[in-house]
XYZ file of C-alpha atoms in Angstrom:
519
model
C -0.114 -0.048 -0.042
C 1.516 3.475 -0.777
C 0.972 6.877 0.180
C -2.719 8.105 -0.248
C -3.087 10.965 -2.785
C -6.076 13.031 -3.377
C -7.411 14.290 -6.776
C -4.910 17.271 -6.571
C -2.041 15.169 -6.222
C -1.437 15.902 -2.587
C -0.442 13.318 -0.007
C -2.957 12.880 2.707
C -2.188 12.459 6.302
C -1.508 9.185 7.494
C -2.552 7.712 10.787
C -0.269 8.025 13.480
C 0.845 4.937 15.167
C -0.868 3.889 18.590
C 1.878 4.660 21.557
C 0.575 1.587 23.556
C 3.134 -0.549 21.834
C 5.981 1.767 22.284
C 7.524 0.310 24.861
C 7.751 -2.985 22.933
C 9.316 -1.238 19.829
C 11.570 0.598 22.133
C 12.982 -2.778 23.261
C 13.483 -4.053 19.713
C 15.380 -0.787 18.692
C 17.706 -1.169 21.999
C 18.291 -4.832 21.045
C 19.258 -3.963 17.383
C 21.494 -1.196 18.471
C 19.358 1.041 16.384
C 21.104 4.150 18.312
C 23.579 6.722 17.740
C 26.403 4.578 18.900
C 25.323 1.545 16.918
C 24.626 3.589 13.600
C 28.004 5.267 13.850
C 29.825 1.818 14.348
C 27.753 0.186 11.484
C 27.943 2.876 8.748
C 31.326 4.702 9.757
C 31.794 8.520 10.529
C 31.370 9.533 6.954
C 28.053 7.990 6.215
C 26.733 8.700 9.602
C 27.466 12.472 8.752
C 25.810 12.365 5.781
C 22.485 11.182 7.322
C 22.419 14.310 9.308
C 22.517 16.160 5.941
C 19.748 14.014 4.490
C 21.836 12.448 2.294
C 21.249 8.551 1.889
C 23.745 7.212 -0.737
C 26.734 6.627 1.656
C 24.625 4.967 4.257
C 23.149 2.496 1.288
C 26.406 1.940 0.169
C 27.709 0.821 3.647
C 25.146 -1.994 4.331
C 26.632 -5.106 3.804
C 23.823 -7.538 5.394
C 20.350 -8.130 6.288
C 20.467 -8.314 9.896
C 18.344 -6.611 12.383
C 20.248 -3.128 12.630
C 20.628 -2.911 8.875
C 16.964 -3.656 8.134
C 16.098 -0.662 10.545
C 18.395 1.536 8.788
C 16.687 0.688 5.363
C 13.144 1.141 6.893
C 13.443 4.078 8.927
C 16.552 5.879 7.611
C 16.598 5.214 3.844
C 13.031 4.564 3.739
C 13.238 1.703 1.716
C 10.750 -1.666 1.715
C 12.107 -4.571 3.237
C 10.812 -8.217 3.099
C 8.509 -8.991 5.996
C 10.543 -11.645 7.126
C 13.778 -9.383 7.452
C 11.410 -6.795 9.456
C 10.456 -9.773 11.626
C 13.912 -10.032 12.640
C 14.102 -6.376 13.910
C 10.498 -5.601 15.451
C 8.053 -7.294 16.960
C 6.226 -7.697 13.362
C 2.372 -8.176 14.888
C 2.423 -5.260 17.020
C 4.283 -2.945 14.205
C 1.793 -3.844 11.749
C -1.389 -3.662 13.954
C -0.251 -0.303 15.598
C 0.789 1.075 12.155
C 4.465 1.690 12.771
C 4.747 -0.648 9.396
C 2.589 -0.946 6.582
C 2.437 -3.394 3.797
C 4.475 -1.961 0.760
C 3.297 -1.662 -2.983
C 3.815 -5.199 -4.768
C 6.984 -4.960 -6.936
C 8.579 -2.193 -4.568
C 11.095 -4.869 -3.461
C 12.656 -7.886 -5.045
C 10.254 -10.988 -5.319
C 9.990 -13.583 -2.785
C 7.162 -12.551 -0.530
C 5.438 -9.890 1.231
C 7.211 -6.518 1.738
C 6.725 -3.794 4.252
C 7.469 -0.160 4.518
C 8.150 2.392 7.255
C 4.679 4.382 8.142
C 6.628 6.998 9.971
C 10.027 8.491 10.406
C 12.056 7.055 13.519
C 15.464 8.860 14.129
C 18.000 7.776 17.064
C 18.919 10.870 18.751
C 21.445 11.162 21.309
C 20.345 12.758 24.910
C 22.884 15.098 26.709
C 23.823 12.458 29.033
C 24.306 9.910 26.639
C 20.675 8.647 26.677
C 19.077 6.570 23.624
C 16.366 8.740 22.576
C 14.248 8.723 19.186
C 12.489 11.429 17.388
C 9.252 10.329 15.464
C 7.719 12.312 12.767
C 5.902 12.107 9.292
C 7.996 9.889 6.884
C 9.707 11.388 3.412
C 9.661 15.026 4.306
C 13.586 15.225 4.868
C 15.491 12.503 2.859
C 17.188 13.417 0.089
C 16.313 16.673 0.456
C 16.100 17.910 -3.338
C 12.380 18.123 -3.517
C 11.521 19.863 -0.371
C 7.852 18.936 0.847
C 6.019 19.393 -2.409
C 2.833 17.831 -2.194
C 2.779 17.399 1.506
C -0.300 17.878 3.660
C -0.755 21.050 5.781
C -0.169 19.354 8.981
C 2.879 17.505 8.121
C 5.164 16.978 11.339
C 8.878 17.143 10.596
C 11.586 15.535 12.659
C 14.842 16.756 14.479
C 16.563 19.291 12.312
C 19.394 21.907 12.748
C 16.841 24.289 14.406
C 15.603 21.955 17.063
C 19.306 20.871 18.088
C 20.358 24.452 18.009
C 17.472 25.553 20.614
C 18.089 22.625 22.691
C 21.834 23.435 22.960
C 20.919 26.947 23.753
C 18.581 26.002 26.578
C 19.355 26.790 30.357
C 18.967 23.360 31.901
C 18.748 24.045 35.523
C 16.003 22.042 37.679
C 12.600 23.866 37.638
C 8.872 23.034 38.316
C 7.273 23.872 35.353
C 8.461 24.029 31.628
C 6.192 25.032 28.412
C 7.310 23.891 25.071
C 5.322 26.128 22.719
C 4.985 24.795 19.479
C 6.317 21.317 20.135
C 6.473 19.560 16.646
C 7.628 16.365 17.207
C 8.368 16.836 20.620
C 12.087 17.387 20.798
C 12.255 20.544 23.405
C 9.631 18.532 25.528
C 11.817 15.307 25.723
C 14.827 17.447 26.928
C 12.488 19.138 29.304
C 11.626 15.971 30.901
C 15.143 15.378 32.357
C 14.754 18.856 34.641
C 11.513 19.810 35.080
C 8.934 18.462 37.457
C 5.960 19.335 34.947
C 6.162 19.798 31.167
C 3.184 21.080 29.215
C 3.661 21.185 25.176
C 1.353 22.804 23.117
C 0.846 22.976 19.244
C -1.898 24.099 16.749
C -1.513 20.698 15.058
C -3.304 17.772 16.611
C -1.030 15.385 14.699
C 2.291 17.008 15.993
C 0.912 16.389 19.408
C 0.377 12.761 18.751
C 3.989 12.506 17.173
C 5.248 14.389 20.268
C 3.787 11.470 22.547
C 5.092 8.887 20.428
C 8.592 10.728 20.774
C 8.378 10.668 24.741
C 6.886 7.202 24.862
C 9.486 5.541 22.473
C 12.431 7.465 24.282
C 11.353 6.326 27.698
C 10.726 9.852 28.982
C 7.994 10.843 31.483
C 4.641 12.026 29.941
C 4.234 15.493 29.096
C 0.800 17.173 29.513
C -0.043 18.064 25.596
C -2.449 20.705 24.602
C -3.869 21.696 21.481
C -3.864 25.572 20.645
C -2.179 28.632 19.418
C 0.393 30.330 21.201
C -0.338 31.170 25.092
C -4.256 30.307 24.433
C -3.654 26.717 25.871
C -2.179 28.039 28.970
C -4.110 31.285 29.568
C -4.986 30.523 32.908
C -2.227 28.575 34.039
C 0.522 29.939 36.748
C 3.784 30.985 35.564
C 6.297 28.922 33.891
C 10.070 28.779 34.969
C 11.046 28.334 31.147
C 9.317 28.613 28.072
C 10.944 27.149 24.934
C 9.786 27.594 21.323
C 10.569 26.683 17.926
C 7.633 28.264 16.343
C 6.461 28.778 12.765
C 8.868 31.773 12.375
C 8.716 32.065 8.416
C 8.184 35.351 7.330
C 5.929 34.379 4.360
C 2.997 35.330 2.344
C 1.893 31.626 2.633
C -0.351 29.757 4.778
C 0.264 26.267 3.461
C 2.588 24.637 6.263
C 1.732 24.706 9.881
C 5.210 23.912 11.048
C 6.641 26.990 9.575
C 3.949 29.454 8.307
C 2.357 31.497 11.117
C -0.334 32.815 9.585
C 0.537 36.445 10.846
C 1.998 39.317 8.585
C 5.541 39.736 8.627
C 7.417 39.022 11.815
C 4.433 39.401 13.906
C 3.974 35.883 15.169
C 7.489 36.218 16.910
C 6.881 39.703 18.042
C 3.807 38.750 19.530
C 5.152 35.542 21.349
C 8.131 37.879 22.732
C 5.824 40.743 23.824
C 3.143 38.476 25.493
C 5.900 35.980 27.443
C 6.391 38.296 30.289
C 2.899 37.459 31.593
C 3.605 33.854 31.660
C 7.038 33.708 33.268
C 7.885 33.261 37.209
C 10.527 35.527 38.707
C 13.569 34.774 37.129
C 12.052 32.605 34.478
C 13.408 32.263 31.008
C 11.827 32.529 27.401
C 14.241 31.065 24.977
C 13.144 30.863 21.147
C 14.562 30.860 17.598
C 12.938 33.765 15.474
C 13.412 35.506 12.149
C 12.859 39.143 12.168
C 12.386 41.971 9.075
C 15.090 44.532 8.289
C 13.140 47.564 7.176
C 14.352 50.153 5.072
C 15.198 53.418 7.180
C 15.005 51.586 10.494
C 17.920 49.844 12.573
C 17.190 46.308 13.026
C 18.440 46.285 16.353
C 15.718 49.374 17.444
C 13.300 46.845 15.905
C 14.172 44.064 18.308
C 14.646 46.380 21.177
C 10.879 47.380 21.116
C 9.869 43.724 21.214
C 11.157 43.354 24.770
C 8.534 43.690 27.594
C 8.648 45.672 30.442
C 10.266 43.624 33.411
C 12.597 41.391 31.306
C 16.085 41.157 30.658
C 16.914 40.202 27.183
C 19.892 38.917 24.921
C 19.106 38.722 21.369
C 21.791 37.557 18.990
C 21.528 37.823 15.111
C 23.336 34.961 13.657
C 22.614 35.402 9.735
C 20.848 37.839 7.570
C 19.752 37.260 3.947
C 18.348 39.724 1.418
C 14.618 39.155 0.376
C 15.592 37.320 -2.743
C 17.855 34.860 -0.634
C 15.393 34.476 1.980
C 12.481 33.799 -0.927
C 14.399 31.324 -2.504
C 15.147 29.315 0.636
C 11.622 28.520 1.529
C 10.677 28.122 -2.005
C 12.820 25.373 -2.432
C 11.442 24.118 1.153
C 8.019 23.756 -0.319
C 9.219 22.170 -3.391
C 7.936 25.165 -5.518
C 10.713 24.897 -8.074
C 9.089 21.588 -9.235
C 5.842 23.463 -10.301
C 6.984 24.575 -13.512
C 8.338 28.076 -14.543
C 5.425 29.781 -14.637
C 4.090 28.920 -11.073
C 7.365 29.104 -9.705
C 7.867 32.582 -10.711
C 4.081 33.333 -9.650
C 5.127 32.473 -6.373
C 8.499 34.173 -6.343
C 6.410 37.408 -7.226
C 4.097 37.038 -4.497
C 6.870 36.801 -1.870
C 8.680 39.681 -3.322
C 5.514 41.859 -3.396
C 4.881 41.102 0.419
C 8.262 42.370 1.284
C 7.968 45.458 -0.882
C 4.813 46.096 0.837
C 6.410 46.611 4.307
C 9.839 48.036 2.799
C 11.488 44.779 3.955
C 15.251 44.476 2.688
C 16.612 41.662 4.365
C 15.397 39.011 7.071
C 17.606 38.188 10.061
C 17.846 34.906 11.881
C 18.845 34.339 15.586
C 18.049 33.754 19.181
C 15.992 35.555 21.406
C 16.389 34.861 25.481
C 14.198 36.846 27.864
C 14.624 36.551 31.605
C 11.661 38.033 33.891
C 13.202 40.430 36.583
C 12.249 43.051 38.904
C 15.173 45.196 38.329
C 14.626 48.889 37.894
C 16.732 49.036 34.710
C 16.759 45.762 32.794
C 19.645 44.736 30.558
C 18.731 44.733 27.242
C 21.475 43.457 24.498
C 20.938 43.159 20.870
C 23.926 42.251 19.175
C 25.021 40.386 15.758
C 27.361 37.416 16.192
C 27.625 35.414 12.865
C 30.837 33.406 14.044
C 31.332 29.855 15.083
C 30.062 28.745 18.445
C 30.372 26.126 20.593
C 27.370 24.054 21.883
C 25.703 23.498 24.207
C 25.347 27.128 25.262
C 22.681 26.908 28.094
C 25.508 27.445 30.823
C 26.687 30.441 28.825
C 23.272 32.076 28.731
C 22.680 31.518 32.259
C 26.044 33.009 32.888
C 25.387 35.969 30.869
C 22.282 36.796 33.012
C 24.064 36.458 36.116
C 26.910 38.806 35.017
C 24.302 41.377 34.124
C 22.901 41.232 37.921
C 26.600 41.446 39.286
C 27.287 44.784 36.836
C 23.923 46.211 37.808
C 24.461 46.009 41.263
C 28.157 46.945 41.420
C 28.930 50.674 41.269
C 32.482 51.756 40.022
C 33.919 52.097 43.605
C 32.663 48.529 44.117
C 33.958 47.265 41.111
C 37.569 48.206 41.808
C 37.191 46.611 45.243
C 36.066 43.238 43.539
C 38.608 40.346 42.914
C 38.393 38.829 39.320
C 39.959 35.855 37.510
C 40.418 35.318 33.940
C 38.199 32.747 32.705
C 39.681 29.383 31.872
C 39.242 29.238 28.340
C 40.695 32.857 27.243
C 43.971 33.018 25.536
C 45.938 36.304 24.917
C 47.153 36.879 21.142
C 49.687 39.509 20.130
C 49.609 40.759 16.625
C 52.154 42.788 15.099
C 54.782 42.870 12.432
C 57.717 40.368 12.783
C 60.834 41.798 15.006
C 58.730 44.712 16.311
C 59.503 45.490 19.790
C 55.784 45.957 20.669
C 52.734 44.371 19.506
C 50.142 46.623 17.400
C 47.175 44.916 18.813
C 46.697 42.701 22.074
C 43.545 40.255 21.597
C 41.636 38.171 24.207
C 40.148 35.246 22.692
C 37.742 32.704 24.105
C 38.164 29.110 22.986
C 34.725 27.765 23.933
C 31.262 29.192 24.327
C 30.530 32.084 22.420
C 34.062 32.221 21.010
C 34.552 36.050 21.273
C 37.473 38.104 20.660
C 38.027 41.772 21.877
C 41.086 44.010 21.547
C 42.558 45.250 24.475
C 45.098 48.262 25.169
C 48.161 47.820 27.337
C 46.382 48.449 30.484
C 43.610 46.061 29.810
C 45.916 43.351 28.669
C 48.347 43.798 31.939
C 45.081 43.937 34.023
C 43.641 40.540 32.471
C 46.924 38.779 32.487
C 47.345 38.910 36.465
C 43.474 38.737 37.171
C 43.965 35.277 39.114
C 41.609 36.172 42.066
C 44.406 37.139 44.656
C 44.185 40.979 44.032
C 41.385 43.688 43.907
C 41.146 45.393 40.616
C 42.301 48.479 42.246
C 45.203 47.056 43.745
C 46.163 46.016 40.029
C 45.498 49.001 38.567
C 47.713 50.979 41.157
C 50.502 48.239 40.213
C 49.958 49.068 36.504
C 49.931 52.531 36.992
C 53.606 52.390 38.842
C 54.922 50.331 36.055
C 53.911 52.554 33.529
C 54.593 55.779 35.124
C 50.939 57.087 35.059
C 48.710 58.557 37.600
C 46.898 55.905 39.566
C 43.913 57.998 40.309
C 43.458 58.587 36.619
C 43.882 55.159 35.718
C 41.265 54.288 38.353
C 39.082 56.782 36.783
C 39.249 55.823 33.432
C 39.609 51.800 33.378
C 36.030 50.701 35.061
C 34.442 50.876 31.742
C 37.023 48.647 30.230
C 36.529 45.900 33.234
C 32.643 46.064 32.873
C 33.002 45.240 29.263
C 35.651 42.335 29.709
C 33.202 40.985 32.574
C 29.783 41.447 30.501
C 31.365 39.504 27.630
C 32.546 36.750 29.871
C 36.417 37.268 29.768
C 36.719 38.094 33.379
C 34.762 36.284 36.458
C 33.976 38.117 39.628
C 35.322 35.654 42.554
C 35.301 36.046 46.439
C 38.278 37.830 47.972
C 40.676 35.377 49.247
């Protein structure tokens, strides 16, 4: 039995397997070592990495036998039919067929020799942060190969784990909390992570099929149940107590389209992301975090930083990082390819392309930014709002980096310059100093401090800044270090104390220096 297609050529939604049999399926997957480690050992690093790019040919070429693990790879990763007999070696066949994990394949889809079956869902091995063996369940056939996009798919298609999912999971602050909200859960990746450190997890989505897949993801991964609720944005939790953490990988695409629930939010421009940010403050506990991925418009005559700053609600600190930016033609082409519109024929493709550019032109949008937004609910009189561009490589996971960022804002806010000079500091462990200059020169032209982990920032410092950072081991106060530098350089100590606090604040804010208790 193949996919069900309507008269317009669209694939109709397939039934979602029953979760009742998830434990038996999970046991079979573990027994066959259908796990990240098992796949890496079977396929090798090159083919395994190719699967993460949705390229299947190297994995197909790496399979040399018909054992249980190889059969599961063919079924769920290569999405090829296999003989029913082989499927029975890897899975409890009666349950897998009865509950809809597998379905009979088309006659002739596999070599002759008996009935064949195919996967009805996508099951992807996924490694948890502490080495857990998890699996993400989603609709089949949406990512494999990647060349055709999701052309012809039904509106409520549910995608599996991807780069956006793993980015958000790595960004999220993972301290133990009471309540977490996963807003727009999709296949349940963020909810799965949240079950490790939250007493209660509520996951919402406008798409009931997404909630069904999220339930499968949790059950198949052996995770605690989450409270799954249907609805848009904060509607399903309108009368709930506050949350300690809200995470969201929302339908963030700035699109004139409404075809696909997983990406098209149905609001004009970047209004959905703005609305989510603006409304979050009313659903956070004191000190609670909102963390989401977002797209935002760059409009003619308007600084995008000012635009993002205006989104931040009262009573919240914010750290907003733009990771990439595309002009409107690049952005439109990206999502037209994602929808498979290039396969519609030149006339239809150009009409869709025109619709995207017309939409951007109406709002004077010249480009679209991609990035991360983190809010933290605070009672500070002057919240910290930092909006920056950082397109350079970072080292995930960044959850501890995010938490430390806001802790530093608290410290700087509570510390005047006199107290700052009395404070002891330590150079962060991952910071190296680089001297840049002409070979043979007596003094370097520039001194750069560089982080080797986390955000991997680099900052240029002068002689005083380099000397200060170089001796910060927590043993002396900042003021005493500056007095020693002034004596060494023959400078006025009072003047140096007056002009250096701003440099110290910048190095603390960016994570180069860490305040420590006096010995």
